[in-house]
Coordinates of C-alpha atoms in Angstrom, one line a residue:
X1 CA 80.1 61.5 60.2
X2 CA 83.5 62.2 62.1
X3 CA 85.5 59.7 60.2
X4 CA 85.0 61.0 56.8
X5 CA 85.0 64.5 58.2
X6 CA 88.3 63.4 59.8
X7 CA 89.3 62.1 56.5
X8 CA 88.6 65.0 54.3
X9 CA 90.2 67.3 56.9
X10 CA 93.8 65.0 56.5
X11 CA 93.3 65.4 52.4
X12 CA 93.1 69.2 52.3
X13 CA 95.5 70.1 55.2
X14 CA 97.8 68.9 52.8
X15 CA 96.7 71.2 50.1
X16 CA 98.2 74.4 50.1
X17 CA 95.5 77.4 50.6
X18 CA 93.2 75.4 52.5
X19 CA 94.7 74.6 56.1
X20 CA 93.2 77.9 57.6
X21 CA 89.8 77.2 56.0
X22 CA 89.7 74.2 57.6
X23 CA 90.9 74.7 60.8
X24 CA 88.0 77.7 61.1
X25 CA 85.3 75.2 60.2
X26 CA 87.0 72.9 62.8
X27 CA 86.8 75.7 65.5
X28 CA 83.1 76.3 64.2
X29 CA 82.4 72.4 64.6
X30 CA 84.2 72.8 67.7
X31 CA 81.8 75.8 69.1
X32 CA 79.0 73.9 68.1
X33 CA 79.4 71.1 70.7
X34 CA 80.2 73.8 73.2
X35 CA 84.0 72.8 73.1
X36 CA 84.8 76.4 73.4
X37 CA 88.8 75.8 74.4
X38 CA 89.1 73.8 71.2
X39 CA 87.7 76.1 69.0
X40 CA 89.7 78.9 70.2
X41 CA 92.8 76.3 69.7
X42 CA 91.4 76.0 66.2
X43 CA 90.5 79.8 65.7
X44 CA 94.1 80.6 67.1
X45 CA 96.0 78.0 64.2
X46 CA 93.8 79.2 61.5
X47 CA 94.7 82.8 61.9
X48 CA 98.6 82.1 62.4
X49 CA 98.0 79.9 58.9
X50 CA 96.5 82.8 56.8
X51 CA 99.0 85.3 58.5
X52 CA 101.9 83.2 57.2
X53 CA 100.5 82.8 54.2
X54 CA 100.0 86.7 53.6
X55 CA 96.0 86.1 53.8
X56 CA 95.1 88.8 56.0
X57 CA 91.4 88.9 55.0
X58 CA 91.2 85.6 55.9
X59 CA 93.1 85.5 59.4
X60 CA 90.7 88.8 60.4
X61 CA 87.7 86.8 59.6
X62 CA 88.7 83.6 61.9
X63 CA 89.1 86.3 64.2
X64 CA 86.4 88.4 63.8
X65 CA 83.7 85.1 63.6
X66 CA 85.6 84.0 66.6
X67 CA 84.8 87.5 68.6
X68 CA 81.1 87.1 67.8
X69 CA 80.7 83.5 69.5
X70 CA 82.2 84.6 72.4
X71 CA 80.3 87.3 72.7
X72 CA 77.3 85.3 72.3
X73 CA 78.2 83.8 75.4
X74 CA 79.0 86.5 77.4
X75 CA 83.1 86.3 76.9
X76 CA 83.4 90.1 76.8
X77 CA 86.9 90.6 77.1
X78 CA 88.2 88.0 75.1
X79 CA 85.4 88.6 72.5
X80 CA 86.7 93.0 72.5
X81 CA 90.4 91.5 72.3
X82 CA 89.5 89.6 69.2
X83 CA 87.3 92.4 67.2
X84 CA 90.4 94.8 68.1
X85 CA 92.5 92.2 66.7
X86 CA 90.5 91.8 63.6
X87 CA 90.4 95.3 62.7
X88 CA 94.1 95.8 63.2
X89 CA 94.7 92.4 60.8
X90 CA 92.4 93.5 57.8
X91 CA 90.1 96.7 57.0
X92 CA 88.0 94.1 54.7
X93 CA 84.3 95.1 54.8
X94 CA 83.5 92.0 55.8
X95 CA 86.0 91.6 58.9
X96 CA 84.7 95.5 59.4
X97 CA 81.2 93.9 59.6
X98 CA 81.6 91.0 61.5
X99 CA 84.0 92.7 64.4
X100 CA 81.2 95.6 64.5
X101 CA 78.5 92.9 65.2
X102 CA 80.9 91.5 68.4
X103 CA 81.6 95.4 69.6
X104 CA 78.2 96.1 69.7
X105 CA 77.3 93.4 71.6
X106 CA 79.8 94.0 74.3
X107 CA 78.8 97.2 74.2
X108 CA 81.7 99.4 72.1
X109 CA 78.6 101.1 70.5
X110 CA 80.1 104.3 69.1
X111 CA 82.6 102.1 67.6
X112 CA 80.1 99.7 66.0
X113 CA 78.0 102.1 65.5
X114 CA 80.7 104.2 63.3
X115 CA 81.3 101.2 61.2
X116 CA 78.2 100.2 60.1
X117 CA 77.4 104.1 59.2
X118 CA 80.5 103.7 57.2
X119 CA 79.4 100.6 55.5
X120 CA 75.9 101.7 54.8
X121 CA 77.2 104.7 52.9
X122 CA 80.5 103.6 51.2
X123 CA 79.0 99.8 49.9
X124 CA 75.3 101.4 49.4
X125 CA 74.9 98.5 46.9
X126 CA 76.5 95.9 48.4
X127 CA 73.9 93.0 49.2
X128 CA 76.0 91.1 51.6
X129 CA 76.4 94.6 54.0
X130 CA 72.9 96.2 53.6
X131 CA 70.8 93.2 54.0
X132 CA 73.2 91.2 56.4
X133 CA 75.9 92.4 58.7
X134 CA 74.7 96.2 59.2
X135 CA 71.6 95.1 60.3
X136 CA 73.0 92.7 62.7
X137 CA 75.5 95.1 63.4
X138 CA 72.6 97.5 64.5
X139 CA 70.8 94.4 65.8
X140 CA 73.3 93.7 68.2
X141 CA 73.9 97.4 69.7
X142 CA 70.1 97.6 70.3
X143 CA 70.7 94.7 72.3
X144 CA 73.1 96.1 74.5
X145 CA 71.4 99.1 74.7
X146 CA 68.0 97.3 75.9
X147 CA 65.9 98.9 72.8
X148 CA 65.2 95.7 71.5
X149 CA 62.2 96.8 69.1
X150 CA 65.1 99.1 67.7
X151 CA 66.9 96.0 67.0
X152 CA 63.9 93.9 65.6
X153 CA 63.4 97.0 63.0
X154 CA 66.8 96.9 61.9
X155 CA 66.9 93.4 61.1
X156 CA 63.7 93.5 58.9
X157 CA 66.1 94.0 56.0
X158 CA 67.6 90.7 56.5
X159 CA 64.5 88.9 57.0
X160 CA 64.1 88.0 53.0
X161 CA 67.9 86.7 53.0
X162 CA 68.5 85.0 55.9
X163 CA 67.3 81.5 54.6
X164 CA 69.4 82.2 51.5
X165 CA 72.9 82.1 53.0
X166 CA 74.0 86.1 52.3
X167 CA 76.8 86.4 54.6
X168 CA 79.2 83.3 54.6
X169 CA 79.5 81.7 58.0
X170 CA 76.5 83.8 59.5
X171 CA 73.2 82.0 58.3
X172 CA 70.3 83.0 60.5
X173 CA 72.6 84.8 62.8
X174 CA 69.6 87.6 62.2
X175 CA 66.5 85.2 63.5
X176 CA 68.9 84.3 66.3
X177 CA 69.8 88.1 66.8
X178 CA 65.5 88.5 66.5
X179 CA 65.0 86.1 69.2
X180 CA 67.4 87.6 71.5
X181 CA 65.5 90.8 71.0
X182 CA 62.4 88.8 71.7
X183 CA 63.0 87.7 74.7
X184 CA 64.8 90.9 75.7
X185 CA 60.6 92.2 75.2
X186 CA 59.9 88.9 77.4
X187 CA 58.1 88.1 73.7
X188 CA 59.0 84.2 74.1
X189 CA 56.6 82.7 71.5
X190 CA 57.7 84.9 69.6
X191 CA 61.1 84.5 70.4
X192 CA 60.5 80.2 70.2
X193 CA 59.2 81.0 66.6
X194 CA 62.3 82.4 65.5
X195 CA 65.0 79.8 67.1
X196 CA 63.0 77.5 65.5
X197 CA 63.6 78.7 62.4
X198 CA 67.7 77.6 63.3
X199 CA 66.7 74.2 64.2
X200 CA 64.3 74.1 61.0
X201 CA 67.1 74.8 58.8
X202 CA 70.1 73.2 59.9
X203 CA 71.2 72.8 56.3
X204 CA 71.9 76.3 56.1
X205 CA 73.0 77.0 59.2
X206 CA 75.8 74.1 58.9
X207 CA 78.6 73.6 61.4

């Protein structure tokens, strides 16, 4: 529904505190129809809004979720630009978390792998960490390092959560990280039975 979307976007750009939140769930929508240059447009205002508004945590995570997508499509450079960038805007453990998931995908695995050891033993009861972004942290070194049942291991953790929305912006990221591992094994039902699970529950994946 682009014309109330459009029209709920005009309300709360007006609203103080909410023009970066918006313009990351308009680079998100933007991703989503593979307009990739928009959504690094949008990515790029939303950080400069929380910046100027002394919302660090919040620029580091447009730019940390950002780092991720291009990774997922094989934008290496960009996508190590971005999780440096991150990290040097906030040392949040959720920007930690998401940045580590883009380095180890593009293969800075001591780094990612440093961070989520870090996590796993400063946050030991934090929900959102142990059963979401170290494992896909984890996940997504395997991954690089072609020791894909590794990977599927570490992300049995998230398996119980990742219907339930645990880490904000990242729904099923962990079946999509499991059928990447999947076909990695050339395992494709088992892969198919796992993206399936992001066209299932589109509701939860959002934007």
């Amino acid at each position: 529904d682009l014309a109330t979307m459009a029209h709920v976007v005009d309300h709360l750009m007006n609203s103080r505190g909410y023009e970066d939140q918006i313009l990351s769930i308009e680079s998100d929508t933007s991703a989503f129809s593979g307009q990739f240059a928009k959504a690094r447009e949008f990515s790029g205002r939303a950080i400069e809004s929380a910046v100027s508004a002394d919302i660090k945590e919040r620029a580091g995570t447009a730019e940390a979720i950002s780092a991720v997508r291009e990774a997922f499509v094989g934008n290496n450079p960009l996508a190590l630009r971005q999780a440096r960038a991150a990290l040097a805007l906030s040392n949040n453990r959720a920007v930690s978390g998401i940045s580590a998931i883009a380095l180890g995908l593009v293969g800075e695995v001591s780094q990612a792998t440093r961070i989520a050891d870090d996590l796993t033993k400063n946050f030991p009861k934090d929900t959102l960490l142990q059963f979401g972004l170290v494992p896909m942290i984890r996940a997504s070194v395997s991954l690089h390092e072609k020791k894909a049942t590794q990977g599927i291991e570490a992300l049995a953790p998230a398996a119980r959560y990742e219907l339930g929305g645990v880490t904000p912006g990242f729904n099923l990221i962990p079946a999509y990280l499991r059928g990447l591992s999947y076909l990695q094994l050339k395992q494709g039902s088992q892969a198919v039975a796992e993206f399936q699970k992001i066209i299932d529950h589109f509701g939860v994946v959002g934007n």
